[in-house]
PDB file of C-alpha atoms in Angstrom:
ATOM      1  CA  MET C 500       0.000   0.000   0.000  1.00  0.00           C
ATOM      2  CA  ASN C 501       1.315   3.431  -0.988  1.00  0.00           C
ATOM      3  CA  ASN C 502       1.144   5.779   2.009  1.00  0.00           C
ATOM      4  CA  GLN C 503       2.062   8.675  -0.273  1.00  0.00           C
ATOM      5  CA  THR C 504      -1.455   8.612  -1.688  1.00  0.00           C
ATOM      6  CA  VAL C 505      -3.021  12.051  -1.276  1.00  0.00           C
ATOM      7  CA  ILE C 506      -6.319  11.776   0.619  1.00  0.00           C
ATOM      8  CA  ALA C 507      -8.840  14.606   0.378  1.00  0.00           C
ATOM      9  CA  VAL C 508     -10.882  15.044   3.572  1.00  0.00           C
ATOM     10  CA  VAL C 509     -14.071  17.009   2.861  1.00  0.00           C
ATOM     11  CA  ASP C 510     -16.030  18.139   5.917  1.00  0.00           C
ATOM     12  CA  ASP C 511     -17.411  21.554   6.881  1.00  0.00           C
ATOM     13  CA  ASP C 512     -16.671  20.778  10.548  1.00  0.00           C
ATOM     14  CA  GLU C 513     -13.093  21.979  10.897  1.00  0.00           C
ATOM     15  CA  ASN C 514     -12.524  20.062  14.140  1.00  0.00           C
ATOM     16  CA  ILE C 515     -13.478  16.721  12.571  1.00  0.00           C
ATOM     17  CA  ARG C 516     -11.486  17.502   9.450  1.00  0.00           C
ATOM     18  CA  LYS C 517      -8.328  18.329  11.373  1.00  0.00           C
ATOM     19  CA  LEU C 518      -8.745  15.288  13.644  1.00  0.00           C
ATOM     20  CA  VAL C 519      -9.004  12.928  10.661  1.00  0.00           C
ATOM     21  CA  GLU C 520      -6.025  14.582   8.986  1.00  0.00           C
ATOM     22  CA  ALA C 521      -3.947  14.302  12.158  1.00  0.00           C
ATOM     23  CA  TYR C 522      -4.532  10.544  12.380  1.00  0.00           C
ATOM     24  CA  LEU C 523      -3.708  10.127   8.699  1.00  0.00           C
ATOM     25  CA  HIS C 524      -0.506  12.114   9.102  1.00  0.00           C
ATOM     26  CA  LYS C 525       0.546   9.692  11.846  1.00  0.00           C
ATOM     27  CA  GLU C 526       0.332   6.949   9.214  1.00  0.00           C
ATOM     28  CA  ASN C 527       2.422   9.078   6.819  1.00  0.00           C
ATOM     29  CA  PHE C 528      -0.447   9.846   4.469  1.00  0.00           C
ATOM     30  CA  ARG C 529      -0.595  13.218   2.769  1.00  0.00           C
ATOM     31  CA  THR C 530      -3.918  15.040   3.075  1.00  0.00           C
ATOM     32  CA  ILE C 531      -5.837  18.001   1.708  1.00  0.00           C
ATOM     33  CA  GLY C 532      -8.588  19.406   3.923  1.00  0.00           C
ATOM     34  CA  LEU C 533     -11.606  21.037   2.275  1.00  0.00           C
ATOM     35  CA  GLY C 534     -14.729  22.594   3.755  1.00  0.00           C
ATOM     36  CA  SER C 535     -17.136  22.355   0.820  1.00  0.00           C
ATOM     37  CA  ALA C 536     -18.013  20.173  -2.143  1.00  0.00           C
ATOM     38  CA  GLU C 537     -17.423  23.099  -4.488  1.00  0.00           C
ATOM     39  CA  GLU C 538     -13.810  23.373  -3.315  1.00  0.00           C
ATOM     40  CA  ALA C 539     -13.478  19.612  -3.635  1.00  0.00           C
ATOM     41  CA  TRP C 540     -14.815  19.580  -7.189  1.00  0.00           C
ATOM     42  CA  ALA C 541     -12.399  22.343  -8.164  1.00  0.00           C
ATOM     43  CA  LEU C 542      -9.584  20.191  -6.775  1.00  0.00           C
ATOM     44  CA  TRP C 543     -10.834  17.179  -8.718  1.00  0.00           C
ATOM     45  CA  THR C 544     -10.795  19.068 -12.005  1.00  0.00           C
ATOM     46  CA  SER C 545      -7.320  20.526 -11.423  1.00  0.00           C
ATOM     47  CA  ASP C 546      -5.245  18.077  -9.369  1.00  0.00           C
ATOM     48  CA  PRO C 547      -7.317  15.033  -8.306  1.00  0.00           C
ATOM     49  CA  PRO C 548      -6.246  13.212  -5.123  1.00  0.00           C
ATOM     50  CA  GLY C 549      -5.908   9.438  -4.843  1.00  0.00           C
ATOM     51  CA  MET C 550      -8.763   8.968  -2.366  1.00  0.00           C
ATOM     52  CA  TRP C 551     -11.717  10.830  -0.860  1.00  0.00           C
ATOM     53  CA  VAL C 552     -13.285  10.971   2.600  1.00  0.00           C
ATOM     54  CA  LEU C 553     -16.589  12.809   2.084  1.00  0.00           C
ATOM     55  CA  ASP C 554     -19.056  14.165   4.593  1.00  0.00           C
ATOM     56  CA  ILE C 555     -22.609  14.008   3.252  1.00  0.00           C
ATOM     57  CA  MET C 556     -24.067  17.126   4.882  1.00  0.00           C
ATOM     58  CA  LEU C 557     -22.104  19.963   3.281  1.00  0.00           C
ATOM     59  CA  PRO C 558     -23.107  23.562   2.563  1.00  0.00           C
ATOM     60  CA  GLY C 559     -24.173  24.041  -1.046  1.00  0.00           C
ATOM     61  CA  MET C 560     -23.530  20.884  -3.046  1.00  0.00           C
ATOM     62  CA  ASP C 561     -23.845  17.848  -0.766  1.00  0.00           C
ATOM     63  CA  GLY C 562     -21.566  14.837  -0.527  1.00  0.00           C
ATOM     64  CA  TYR C 563     -23.948  12.647  -2.523  1.00  0.00           C
ATOM     65  CA  GLU C 564     -23.734  14.898  -5.572  1.00  0.00           C
ATOM     66  CA  LEU C 565     -19.969  15.219  -5.279  1.00  0.00           C
ATOM     67  CA  CYS C 566     -19.633  11.448  -5.022  1.00  0.00           C
ATOM     68  CA  ARG C 567     -21.812  10.971  -8.104  1.00  0.00           C
ATOM     69  CA  ARG C 568     -19.764  13.448 -10.137  1.00  0.00           C
ATOM     70  CA  ILE C 569     -16.453  11.880  -9.172  1.00  0.00           C
ATOM     71  CA  ARG C 570     -17.697   8.355  -9.734  1.00  0.00           C
ATOM     72  CA  ASP C 571     -18.963   9.232 -13.204  1.00  0.00           C
ATOM     73  CA  GLU C 572     -15.360   9.940 -14.146  1.00  0.00           C
ATOM     74  CA  ALA C 573     -13.181   7.536 -12.144  1.00  0.00           C
ATOM     75  CA  GLU C 574     -12.998   4.610  -9.713  1.00  0.00           C
ATOM     76  CA  VAL C 575     -10.911   6.439  -7.114  1.00  0.00           C
ATOM     77  CA  PRO C 576     -11.727   5.087  -3.603  1.00  0.00           C
ATOM     78  CA  ILE C 577     -14.432   7.035  -1.748  1.00  0.00           C
ATOM     79  CA  ILE C 578     -15.507   6.694   1.886  1.00  0.00           C
ATOM     80  CA  MET C 579     -18.581   8.616   3.032  1.00  0.00           C
ATOM     81  CA  ILE C 580     -19.009   9.825   6.599  1.00  0.00           C
ATOM     82  CA  SER C 581     -22.290  11.088   7.987  1.00  0.00           C
ATOM     83  CA  ALA C 582     -24.358  11.638  11.114  1.00  0.00           C
ATOM     84  CA  LYS C 583     -27.164   9.850   9.259  1.00  0.00           C
ATOM     85  CA  ASP C 584     -27.534   6.262  10.477  1.00  0.00           C
ATOM     86  CA  ASN C 585     -30.507   5.511   8.239  1.00  0.00           C
ATOM     87  CA  GLU C 586     -30.286   2.429   6.025  1.00  0.00           C
ATOM     88  CA  VAL C 587     -31.717   4.414   3.104  1.00  0.00           C
ATOM     89  CA  ASP C 588     -28.886   6.945   3.375  1.00  0.00           C
ATOM     90  CA  LYS C 589     -26.286   4.177   3.440  1.00  0.00           C
ATOM     91  CA  ILE C 590     -27.834   2.483   0.415  1.00  0.00           C
ATOM     92  CA  LEU C 591     -27.966   5.771  -1.470  1.00  0.00           C
ATOM     93  CA  GLY C 592     -24.289   6.371  -0.751  1.00  0.00           C
ATOM     94  CA  ILE C 593     -23.377   2.912  -2.055  1.00  0.00           C
ATOM     95  CA  GLU C 594     -25.629   3.300  -5.107  1.00  0.00           C
ATOM     96  CA  LEU C 595     -23.912   6.564  -5.994  1.00  0.00           C
ATOM     97  CA  GLY C 596     -20.573   4.787  -5.893  1.00  0.00           C
ATOM     98  CA  SER C 597     -19.046   5.136  -2.435  1.00  0.00           C
ATOM     99  CA  ASP C 598     -16.897   2.192  -1.371  1.00  0.00           C
ATOM    100  CA  ASP C 599     -17.685   2.469   2.328  1.00  0.00           C
ATOM    101  CA  TYR C 600     -19.939   4.401   4.725  1.00  0.00           C
ATOM    102  CA  LEU C 601     -19.089   5.355   8.291  1.00  0.00           C
ATOM    103  CA  VAL C 602     -21.532   6.912  10.778  1.00  0.00           C
ATOM    104  CA  LYS C 603     -20.599   9.808  13.066  1.00  0.00           C
ATOM    105  CA  PRO C 604     -19.405   9.799  15.750  1.00  0.00           C
ATOM    106  CA  PHE C 605     -16.740   7.352  14.620  1.00  0.00           C
ATOM    107  CA  SER C 606     -13.361   6.215  15.839  1.00  0.00           C
ATOM    108  CA  PRO C 607     -10.591   7.922  13.826  1.00  0.00           C
ATOM    109  CA  ARG C 608      -8.587   4.688  14.138  1.00  0.00           C
ATOM    110  CA  GLU C 609     -11.446   2.756  12.541  1.00  0.00           C
ATOM    111  CA  LEU C 610     -11.616   5.273   9.697  1.00  0.00           C
ATOM    112  CA  VAL C 611      -7.863   4.952   9.106  1.00  0.00           C
ATOM    113  CA  ALA C 612      -8.210   1.151   9.078  1.00  0.00           C
ATOM    114  CA  ARG C 613     -10.985   1.378   6.499  1.00  0.00           C
ATOM    115  CA  ILE C 614      -8.954   3.793   4.396  1.00  0.00           C
ATOM    116  CA  LYS C 615      -6.050   1.350   4.365  1.00  0.00           C
ATOM    117  CA  ARG C 616      -8.394  -1.469   3.422  1.00  0.00           C
ATOM    118  CA  GLN C 617      -9.822   0.476   0.482  1.00  0.00           C
ATOM    119  CA  LEU C 618      -6.374   1.472  -0.773  1.00  0.00           C
ATOM    120  CA  GLU C 619      -5.183  -2.135  -0.576  1.00  0.00           C
ATOM    121  CA  ARG C 620      -8.236  -3.236  -2.572  1.00  0.00           C
ATOM    122  CA  TRP C 621      -7.603  -0.477  -5.110  1.00  0.00           C
ATOM    123  CA  GLU C 622      -4.004  -1.574  -5.594  1.00  0.00           C
ATOM    124  CA  ARG C 623      -5.108  -5.192  -6.076  1.00  0.00           C
ATOM    125  CA  LEU C 624      -7.606  -4.020  -8.669  1.00  0.00           C
ATOM    126  CA  GLN C 625      -4.773  -2.512 -10.696  1.00  0.00           C
ATOM    127  CA  GLN C 626      -2.881  -5.822 -10.768  1.00  0.00           C
ATOM    128  CA  PRO C 627      -3.382  -8.464 -13.485  1.00  0.00           C
ATOM    129  CA  GLN C 628      -6.196 -10.841 -12.548  1.00  0.00           C
ATOM    130  CA  PRO C 629      -5.598 -14.619 -12.164  1.00  0.00           C
ATOM    131  CA  ALA C 630      -6.087 -16.497 -15.412  1.00  0.00           C
ATOM    132  CA  ALA C 631      -8.378 -19.004 -13.687  1.00  0.00           C
ATOM    133  CA  ALA C 632     -10.782 -16.294 -12.583  1.00  0.00           C
ATOM    134  CA  LEU C 633     -11.039 -14.201 -15.724  1.00  0.00           C
ATOM    135  CA  PRO C 634     -10.767 -14.583 -19.503  1.00  0.00           C
ATOM    136  CA  SER C 635      -7.552 -14.695 -21.501  1.00  0.00           C
ATOM    137  CA  PRO C 636      -5.544 -11.449 -21.631  1.00  0.00           C
ATOM    138  CA  SER C 637      -5.714 -11.462 -25.442  1.00  0.00           C
ATOM    139  CA  GLY C 638      -8.376  -9.489 -27.296  1.00  0.00           C
ATOM    140  CA  ILE C 639     -11.939 -10.427 -26.325  1.00  0.00           C
ATOM    141  CA  GLU C 640     -14.785  -9.884 -28.798  1.00  0.00           C
ATOM    142  CA  LEU C 641     -18.501 -10.210 -28.278  1.00  0.00           C
ATOM    143  CA  GLY C 642     -20.751  -8.783 -30.955  1.00  0.00           C
ATOM    144  CA  GLY C 643     -19.765  -5.143 -31.406  1.00  0.00           C
ATOM    145  CA  LEU C 644     -17.685  -5.123 -28.218  1.00  0.00           C
ATOM    146  CA  LEU C 645     -13.897  -5.483 -28.345  1.00  0.00           C
ATOM    147  CA  LEU C 646     -11.740  -5.470 -25.219  1.00  0.00           C
ATOM    148  CA  LEU C 647      -7.935  -5.314 -25.293  1.00  0.00           C
ATOM    149  CA  PRO C 648      -6.896  -6.186 -21.711  1.00  0.00           C
ATOM    150  CA  GLU C 649      -3.157  -5.756 -22.220  1.00  0.00           C
ATOM    151  CA  GLU C 650      -3.727  -2.206 -23.481  1.00  0.00           C
ATOM    152  CA  ARG C 651      -6.744  -1.615 -21.203  1.00  0.00           C
ATOM    153  CA  ARG C 652      -8.758  -0.310 -24.144  1.00  0.00           C
ATOM    154  CA  SER C 653     -12.351  -0.936 -25.149  1.00  0.00           C
ATOM    155  CA  PHE C 654     -14.248  -0.428 -28.405  1.00  0.00           C
ATOM    156  CA  TRP C 655     -17.932  -0.506 -29.333  1.00  0.00           C
ATOM    157  CA  HIS C 656     -18.477  -1.013 -33.063  1.00  0.00           C
ATOM    158  CA  GLY C 657     -15.023   0.391 -33.749  1.00  0.00           C
ATOM    159  CA  SER C 658     -15.368   3.506 -31.606  1.00  0.00           C
ATOM    160  CA  GLU C 659     -13.208   3.654 -28.492  1.00  0.00           C
ATOM    161  CA  VAL C 660     -15.034   3.939 -25.166  1.00  0.00           C
ATOM    162  CA  GLU C 661     -13.384   5.329 -22.038  1.00  0.00           C
ATOM    163  CA  LEU C 662     -14.038   3.025 -19.087  1.00  0.00           C
ATOM    164  CA  THR C 663     -12.960   3.057 -15.457  1.00  0.00           C
ATOM    165  CA  SER C 664     -11.035   0.087 -14.076  1.00  0.00           C
ATOM    166  CA  LYS C 665     -14.114  -1.522 -12.518  1.00  0.00           C
ATOM    167  CA  GLU C 666     -16.224  -0.948 -15.639  1.00  0.00           C
ATOM    168  CA  PHE C 667     -13.552  -2.572 -17.785  1.00  0.00           C
ATOM    169  CA  LEU C 668     -13.151  -5.516 -15.436  1.00  0.00           C
ATOM    170  CA  MET C 669     -16.912  -6.059 -15.260  1.00  0.00           C
ATOM    171  CA  LEU C 670     -17.189  -6.152 -19.059  1.00  0.00           C
ATOM    172  CA  LYS C 671     -14.192  -8.476 -19.224  1.00  0.00           C
ATOM    173  CA  VAL C 672     -16.020 -10.958 -17.003  1.00  0.00           C
ATOM    174  CA  PHE C 673     -19.208 -10.804 -19.084  1.00  0.00           C
ATOM    175  CA  ALA C 674     -17.537 -10.849 -22.504  1.00  0.00           C
ATOM    176  CA  GLY C 675     -15.402 -13.834 -21.497  1.00  0.00           C
ATOM    177  CA  HIS C 676     -18.507 -15.793 -20.516  1.00  0.00           C
ATOM    178  CA  PRO C 677     -21.249 -14.945 -23.049  1.00  0.00           C
ATOM    179  CA  ASN C 678     -24.807 -15.951 -22.082  1.00  0.00           C
ATOM    180  CA  ARG C 679     -23.778 -16.947 -18.565  1.00  0.00           C
ATOM    181  CA  ALA C 680     -25.909 -15.445 -15.799  1.00  0.00           C
ATOM    182  CA  PHE C 681     -23.839 -14.084 -12.898  1.00  0.00           C
ATOM    183  CA  THR C 682     -25.219 -13.360  -9.454  1.00  0.00           C
ATOM    184  CA  ARG C 683     -24.452 -10.028  -7.853  1.00  0.00           C
ATOM    185  CA  GLU C 684     -22.355 -11.847  -5.255  1.00  0.00           C
ATOM    186  CA  GLU C 685     -20.232 -13.454  -7.988  1.00  0.00           C
ATOM    187  CA  LEU C 686     -19.708 -10.103  -9.681  1.00  0.00           C
ATOM    188  CA  LEU C 687     -18.744  -8.493  -6.387  1.00  0.00           C
ATOM    189  CA  GLY C 688     -16.095 -11.188  -5.935  1.00  0.00           C
ATOM    190  CA  TYR C 689     -14.650 -10.743  -9.425  1.00  0.00           C
ATOM    191  CA  VAL C 690     -14.640  -6.949  -9.494  1.00  0.00           C
ATOM    192  CA  TRP C 691     -14.418  -5.759  -5.878  1.00  0.00           C
ATOM    193  CA  GLY C 692     -12.701  -8.783  -4.323  1.00  0.00           C
ATOM    194  CA  ASP C 693     -13.844 -11.533  -1.984  1.00  0.00           C
ATOM    195  CA  ASP C 694     -13.300  -9.370   1.097  1.00  0.00           C
ATOM    196  CA  TYR C 695     -15.674  -6.610  -0.027  1.00  0.00           C
ATOM    197  CA  PHE C 696     -18.241  -5.942   2.705  1.00  0.00           C
ATOM    198  CA  GLY C 697     -20.430  -3.256   1.106  1.00  0.00           C
ATOM    199  CA  SER C 698     -23.866  -3.580  -0.470  1.00  0.00           C
ATOM    200  CA  ASP C 699     -24.394  -5.625  -3.641  1.00  0.00           C
ATOM    201  CA  ARG C 700     -26.201  -2.549  -4.972  1.00  0.00           C
ATOM    202  CA  ALA C 701     -22.730  -1.413  -6.024  1.00  0.00           C
ATOM    203  CA  VAL C 702     -23.092  -3.934  -8.868  1.00  0.00           C
ATOM    204  CA  ASP C 703     -26.359  -2.356 -10.030  1.00  0.00           C
ATOM    205  CA  HIS C 704     -24.777   1.097 -10.009  1.00  0.00           C
ATOM    206  CA  LEU C 705     -21.789  -0.076 -12.050  1.00  0.00           C
ATOM    207  CA  ILE C 706     -24.051  -1.818 -14.578  1.00  0.00           C
ATOM    208  CA  LYS C 707     -26.101   1.375 -14.896  1.00  0.00           C
ATOM    209  CA  ARG C 708     -22.968   3.376 -15.685  1.00  0.00           C
ATOM    210  CA  ILE C 709     -21.791   0.847 -18.272  1.00  0.00           C
ATOM    211  CA  ARG C 710     -25.172   0.900 -20.027  1.00  0.00           C
ATOM    212  CA  LYS C 711     -25.084   4.690 -20.080  1.00  0.00           C
ATOM    213  CA  LYS C 712     -21.666   4.701 -21.747  1.00  0.00           C
ATOM    214  CA  ILE C 713     -22.404   1.908 -24.258  1.00  0.00           C
ATOM    215  CA  ASP C 714     -25.868   2.289 -25.739  1.00  0.00           C
ATOM    216  CA  GLY C 715     -27.216  -0.976 -27.128  1.00  0.00           C
ATOM    217  CA  LEU C 716     -24.870  -3.270 -25.218  1.00  0.00           C
ATOM    218  CA  PRO C 717     -26.639  -6.663 -24.826  1.00  0.00           C
ATOM    219  CA  LEU C 718     -26.176  -6.630 -21.061  1.00  0.00           C
ATOM    220  CA  GLU C 719     -29.448  -7.712 -19.511  1.00  0.00           C
ATOM    221  CA  SER C 720     -30.901  -8.203 -16.072  1.00  0.00           C
ATOM    222  CA  VAL C 721     -31.835 -11.705 -14.983  1.00  0.00           C
ATOM    223  CA  TRP C 722     -34.778 -11.312 -12.647  1.00  0.00           C
ATOM    224  CA  GLY C 723     -34.125 -12.669  -9.176  1.00  0.00           C
ATOM    225  CA  HIS C 724     -30.567 -13.619 -10.063  1.00  0.00           C
ATOM    226  CA  GLY C 725     -28.247 -10.979 -11.494  1.00  0.00           C
ATOM    227  CA  TYR C 726     -26.966 -10.112 -14.992  1.00  0.00           C
ATOM    228  CA  ARG C 727     -25.705 -11.661 -18.227  1.00  0.00           C
ATOM    229  CA  MET C 728     -24.462 -10.525 -21.612  1.00  0.00           C
ATOM    230  CA  ARG C 729     -26.138 -12.114 -24.593  1.00  0.00           C
ATOM    231  CA  GLU C 730     -24.144 -13.277 -27.584  1.00  0.00           C
ATOM    232  CA  GLY C 731     -25.418 -12.211 -30.990  1.00  0.00           C
ATOM    233  CA  GLN C 732     -27.936  -9.682 -29.642  1.00  0.00           C
ATOM    234  CA  GLU C 733     -27.572  -5.893 -29.856  1.00  0.00           C
TER     235      GLU C 733
END
């Protein structure tokens, strides 16, 4: 795990923000403290950090909207913190793409432990996947979809499509096993790792983003089960 990863801590409560940063500094992480989502978005567009710790209740743009905007562009790890202990709020955070959700008041040591866990998972995601778990690293074609794993490039009917790491890995699983129906739990294991402890709604959110980027992709829902990609249908 790279402790030189820059972690942005976004919270309008300066005391909480400085406390979290202090604990991260003890672990040799570099941090940037921000008091609003607008400041955070400006940072993202100019010099994006390697990870985010986002409070939900922020002045102006809230943490949900900031999370959605970031997640639409990248798979950078995101942990949400909030005084809201409602299951609906947690589910919404996961659906919008957060990797974890921690309720205030929380132990700073627990937050640091979760940050380390997410960074370790992120680094594993960047590594080549075992051949037994995923398709061959050579080009994978399914209908109008072409994936080039060694180059990490994807094409839909000849036009290149920009995908995040998780989006690419998800399509790699489907394209390597046409017509096979995967459960959400299986997809979580392939894409997020067997030790992922968040909601399986993360799968639904990722599928939604893939469908938005690739119109006409034969990726269909299997009621009561999960998802599959049909061969020969577009």
